[in-house]
Amino acid sequence: MAFVGKKFPNLNVDAMNDMGDTFKLNVLEEAKNNNKKVLLFWYPKDFTFVCPTELHAFQEALAEFEKRNTIVIGASCDTPEVHFAWLNTSKDNGGIEGVTYPILADSNRNLSNTLGILDVTNETYNEETGVVTVEGDNVTYRATYLIDEEGTVFHEGVNHMPVGRNVAEFLRLIDAYAHVQKNGEVCPANWEEGKDAMSANRDGVASYLASH
């Protein structure tokens, strides 16, 4: 199910911060109550390989997201305790020490299942034993959601496990959406802050294409 153009699910999820506090976090309310955009990125597992590179990359860009009135939230299906152990593991040991944004601990998979981003390729019910088995790790793909100040999703994307994300692209998408919000123009292919946008009509696209 695609969520672009819809409200983000209204669910409370356990989360962990770098101080070791476990608390409930509702992504929809974070956006609406704080009048901020939210970038929520999911990764498969703590203590793995591509994942720490992404968490550090989002941390390194945190000031750029804050300049854009955007909250960054990480998420996986690990428990809060595992998150905290990883937060206390040094970078040179494959850890994420130094990450300061909250990380959702969706261990009951309520939110990730609602979003449809779990790695479950087949589910089988054995009538004799009553046992349900699944194929896949039942962890999340590398899904990313951008949510506006009203709680509406304006971008979602899903990468397979081996493919890390480009953090700069999410900054570009936030810039583009903010331009649309502020100016009422639409942003053409490869648009970046400072480049020409265009009016969303026939004359607008004709004028843009004629000069580009």
One Martini backbone bead per residue (centre of mass of N, CA, C, O) as a GRO file, in nm:
protein
  212
    1MET     BB    1   0.093   0.038   0.025
    2ALA     BB    2   0.052   0.362  -0.042
    3PHE     BB    3   0.129   0.691   0.134
    4VAL     BB    4   0.116   0.896  -0.064
    5GLY     BB    5  -0.106   1.156   0.037
    6LYS     BB    6  -0.108   1.044   0.325
    7LYS     BB    7  -0.136   0.967   0.633
    8PHE     BB    8   0.035   0.878   0.881
    9PRO     BB    9   0.043   0.652   1.103
   10ASN     BB   10  -0.132   0.627   1.426
   11LEU     BB   11   0.146   0.534   1.619
   12ASN     BB   12   0.286   0.387   1.895
   13VAL     BB   13   0.644   0.369   1.967
   14ASP     BB   14   0.917   0.252   2.058
   15ALA     BB   15   1.211   0.424   2.196
   16MET     BB   16   1.555   0.543   2.155
   17ASN     BB   17   1.824   0.704   2.309
   18ASP     BB   18   2.150   0.818   2.394
   19MET     BB   19   2.056   0.803   2.719
   20GLY     BB   20   1.859   0.536   2.761
   21ASP     BB   21   1.569   0.610   2.674
   22THR     BB   22   1.243   0.490   2.701
   23PHE     BB   23   0.982   0.565   2.457
   24LYS     BB   24   0.713   0.716   2.313
   25LEU     BB   25   0.646   0.733   1.950
   26ASN     BB   26   0.480   0.964   1.719
   27VAL     BB   27   0.518   1.061   1.405
   28LEU     BB   28   0.266   1.228   1.347
   29GLU     BB   29   0.291   1.408   1.606
   30GLU     BB   30   0.569   1.526   1.552
   31ALA     BB   31   0.478   1.691   1.312
   32LYS     BB   32   0.220   1.844   1.417
   33ASN     BB   33   0.317   1.952   1.706
   34ASN     BB   34   0.598   2.087   1.571
   35ASN     BB   35   0.585   2.189   1.278
   36LYS     BB   36   0.730   1.944   1.113
   37LYS     BB   37   0.933   1.763   0.949
   38VAL     BB   38   0.985   1.410   0.854
   39LEU     BB   39   1.248   1.167   0.879
   40LEU     BB   40   1.202   0.820   0.803
   41PHE     BB   41   1.428   0.546   0.870
   42TRP     BB   42   1.481   0.219   0.763
   43TYR     BB   43   1.637  -0.079   0.896
   44PRO     BB   44   1.709  -0.404   0.950
   45LYS     BB   45   1.986  -0.410   1.153
   46ASP     BB   46   2.168  -0.439   1.405
   47PHE     BB   47   2.494  -0.517   1.376
   48THR     BB   48   2.582  -0.452   1.082
   49PHE     BB   49   2.681  -0.299   0.773
   50VAL     BB   50   2.526  -0.072   0.618
   51CYS     BB   51   2.371   0.062   0.854
   52PRO     BB   52   2.592   0.242   0.999
   53THR     BB   53   2.647   0.425   0.755
   54GLU     BB   54   2.365   0.557   0.762
   55LEU     BB   55   2.348   0.665   1.051
   56HIS     BB   56   2.598   0.849   1.018
   57ALA     BB   57   2.500   1.013   0.773
   58PHE     BB   58   2.255   1.141   0.917
   59GLN     BB   59   2.418   1.272   1.142
   60GLU     BB   60   2.604   1.454   0.960
   61ALA     BB   61   2.316   1.594   0.843
   62LEU     BB   62   2.145   1.714   1.079
   63ALA     BB   63   2.180   2.024   1.041
   64GLU     BB   64   2.040   2.032   0.763
   65PHE     BB   65   1.765   1.936   0.862
   66GLU     BB   66   1.721   2.156   1.077
   67LYS     BB   67   1.725   2.394   0.869
   68ARG     BB   68   1.451   2.236   0.743
   69ASN     BB   69   1.252   2.154   0.970
   70THR     BB   70   1.377   1.851   1.044
   71ILE     BB   71   1.313   1.533   1.158
   72VAL     BB   72   1.506   1.259   1.276
   73ILE     BB   73   1.429   0.901   1.225
   74GLY     BB   74   1.486   0.591   1.327
   75ALA     BB   75   1.445   0.226   1.226
   76SER     BB   76   1.350  -0.092   1.377
   77CYS     BB   77   1.301  -0.435   1.516
   78ASP     BB   78   1.452  -0.376   1.749
   79THR     BB   79   1.529  -0.329   2.060
   80PRO     BB   80   1.610  -0.096   2.288
   81GLU     BB   81   1.856  -0.251   2.406
   82VAL     BB   82   2.004  -0.289   2.136
   83HIS     BB   83   2.029   0.003   2.064
   84PHE     BB   84   2.199   0.085   2.313
   85ALA     BB   85   2.436  -0.100   2.255
   86TRP     BB   86   2.503   0.035   1.980
   87LEU     BB   87   2.537   0.329   2.097
   88ASN     BB   88   2.792   0.195   2.279
   89THR     BB   89   2.937   0.154   2.006
   90SER     BB   90   3.194   0.205   1.832
   91LYS     BB   91   3.279   0.289   1.517
   92ASP     BB   92   3.544   0.094   1.504
   93ASN     BB   93   3.313  -0.149   1.589
   94GLY     BB   94   3.031  -0.088   1.425
   95GLY     BB   95   2.899   0.152   1.556
   96ILE     BB   96   2.672   0.444   1.687
   97GLU     BB   97   2.835   0.636   1.821
   98GLY     BB   98   2.684   0.973   1.821
   99VAL     BB   99   2.395   0.924   1.796
  100THR     BB  100   2.096   1.151   1.858
  101TYR     BB  101   1.864   1.030   1.737
  102PRO     BB  102   1.591   0.859   1.728
  103ILE     BB  103   1.492   0.502   1.776
  104LEU     BB  104   1.298   0.273   1.668
  105ALA     BB  105   1.122  -0.019   1.840
  106ASP     BB  106   0.955  -0.249   1.630
  107SER     BB  107   0.916  -0.549   1.769
  108ASN     BB  108   0.596  -0.595   1.694
  109ARG     BB  109   0.543  -0.473   1.395
  110ASN     BB  110   0.308  -0.266   1.360
  111LEU     BB  111   0.424  -0.048   1.164
  112SER     BB  112   0.574  -0.215   0.945
  113ASN     BB  113   0.318  -0.374   0.865
  114THR     BB  114   0.144  -0.132   0.783
  115LEU     BB  115   0.362  -0.042   0.558
  116GLY     BB  116   0.486  -0.301   0.404
  117ILE     BB  117   0.833  -0.359   0.483
  118LEU     BB  118   0.860  -0.662   0.509
  119ASP     BB  119   1.062  -0.962   0.488
  120VAL     BB  120   0.793  -1.132   0.339
  121THR     BB  121   0.735  -1.379   0.086
  122ASN     BB  122   0.604  -1.615   0.274
  123GLU     BB  123   0.303  -1.790   0.393
  124THR     BB  124   0.253  -2.081   0.610
  125TYR     BB  125  -0.005  -2.324   0.682
  126ASN     BB  126  -0.030  -2.587   0.918
  127GLU     BB  127  -0.296  -2.789   0.981
  128GLU     BB  128  -0.174  -3.004   1.175
  129THR     BB  129  -0.003  -2.790   1.372
  130GLY     BB  130  -0.066  -2.464   1.345
  131VAL     BB  131   0.177  -2.355   1.184
  132VAL     BB  132   0.348  -2.055   1.107
  133THR     BB  133   0.540  -1.976   0.819
  134VAL     BB  134   0.825  -1.792   0.695
  135GLU     BB  135   0.975  -1.603   0.443
  136GLY     BB  136   1.228  -1.451   0.574
  137ASP     BB  137   1.332  -1.214   0.833
  138ASN     BB  138   1.122  -1.000   0.936
  139VAL     BB  139   1.242  -0.736   0.821
  140THR     BB  140   1.338  -0.438   0.703
  141TYR     BB  141   1.364  -0.241   0.471
  142ARG     BB  142   1.491   0.053   0.306
  143ALA     BB  143   1.286   0.277   0.431
  144THR     BB  144   1.140   0.602   0.328
  145TYR     BB  145   1.004   0.899   0.497
  146LEU     BB  146   0.822   1.193   0.406
  147ILE     BB  147   0.686   1.446   0.628
  148ASP     BB  148   0.471   1.680   0.695
  149GLU     BB  149   0.319   1.916   0.907
  150GLU     BB  150   0.036   1.736   0.865
  151GLY     BB  151   0.125   1.418   0.813
  152THR     BB  152   0.206   1.397   0.513
  153VAL     BB  153   0.312   1.203   0.260
  154PHE     BB  154   0.579   1.295   0.003
  155HIS     BB  155   0.767   1.036   0.057
  156GLU     BB  156   0.861   0.706  -0.080
  157GLY     BB  157   1.111   0.444  -0.016
  158VAL     BB  158   1.270   0.126  -0.138
  159ASN     BB  159   1.531  -0.076  -0.036
  160HIS     BB  160   1.741  -0.308  -0.052
  161MET     BB  161   1.966  -0.428   0.169
  162PRO     BB  162   2.248  -0.366  -0.006
  163VAL     BB  163   2.127  -0.060  -0.046
  164GLY     BB  164   2.223   0.244   0.001
  165ARG     BB  165   2.176   0.571   0.078
  166ASN     BB  166   2.116   0.916  -0.027
  167VAL     BB  167   2.104   1.188   0.167
  168ALA     BB  168   2.097   1.427  -0.037
  169GLU     BB  169   1.821   1.355  -0.167
  170PHE     BB  170   1.646   1.435   0.081
  171LEU     BB  171   1.721   1.731   0.081
  172ARG     BB  172   1.612   1.789  -0.202
  173LEU     BB  173   1.317   1.705  -0.148
  174ILE     BB  174   1.267   1.912   0.073
  175ASP     BB  175   1.327   2.162  -0.095
  176ALA     BB  176   1.111   2.111  -0.310
  177TYR     BB  177   0.862   2.106  -0.123
  178ALA     BB  178   0.909   2.387   0.000
  179HIS     BB  179   0.880   2.537  -0.267
  180VAL     BB  180   0.592   2.457  -0.322
  181GLN     BB  181   0.470   2.570  -0.060
  182LYS     BB  182   0.571   2.872  -0.106
  183ASN     BB  183   0.522   2.914  -0.449
  184GLY     BB  184   0.343   2.700  -0.629
  185GLU     BB  185   0.549   2.542  -0.769
  186VAL     BB  186   0.721   2.325  -0.978
  187CYS     BB  187   0.961   2.050  -0.994
  188PRO     BB  188   1.184   1.945  -1.193
  189ALA     BB  189   1.415   1.772  -1.314
  190ASN     BB  190   1.694   1.807  -1.111
  191TRP     BB  191   1.619   1.981  -0.890
  192GLU     BB  192   1.757   2.270  -0.718
  193GLU     BB  193   1.854   2.493  -0.523
  194GLY     BB  194   1.821   2.787  -0.740
  195LYS     BB  195   1.653   2.675  -0.948
  196ASP     BB  196   1.425   2.639  -1.180
  197ALA     BB  197   1.095   2.658  -1.194
  198MET     BB  198   0.731   2.598  -1.244
  199SER     BB  199   0.440   2.619  -1.386
  200ALA     BB  200   0.126   2.430  -1.367
  201ASN     BB  201   0.134   2.456  -1.703
  202ARG     BB  202   0.165   2.491  -2.034
  203ASP     BB  203   0.338   2.750  -2.030
  204GLY     BB  204   0.542   2.661  -1.818
  205VAL     BB  205   0.667   2.417  -1.972
  206ALA     BB  206   0.737   2.562  -2.233
  207SER     BB  207   0.931   2.771  -2.108
  208TYR     BB  208   1.125   2.574  -1.976
  209LEU     BB  209   1.207   2.402  -2.229
  210ALA     BB  210   1.310   2.647  -2.400
  211SER     BB  211   1.548   2.717  -2.161
  212HIS     BB  212   1.655   2.383  -2.129
   0.00000   0.00000   0.00000
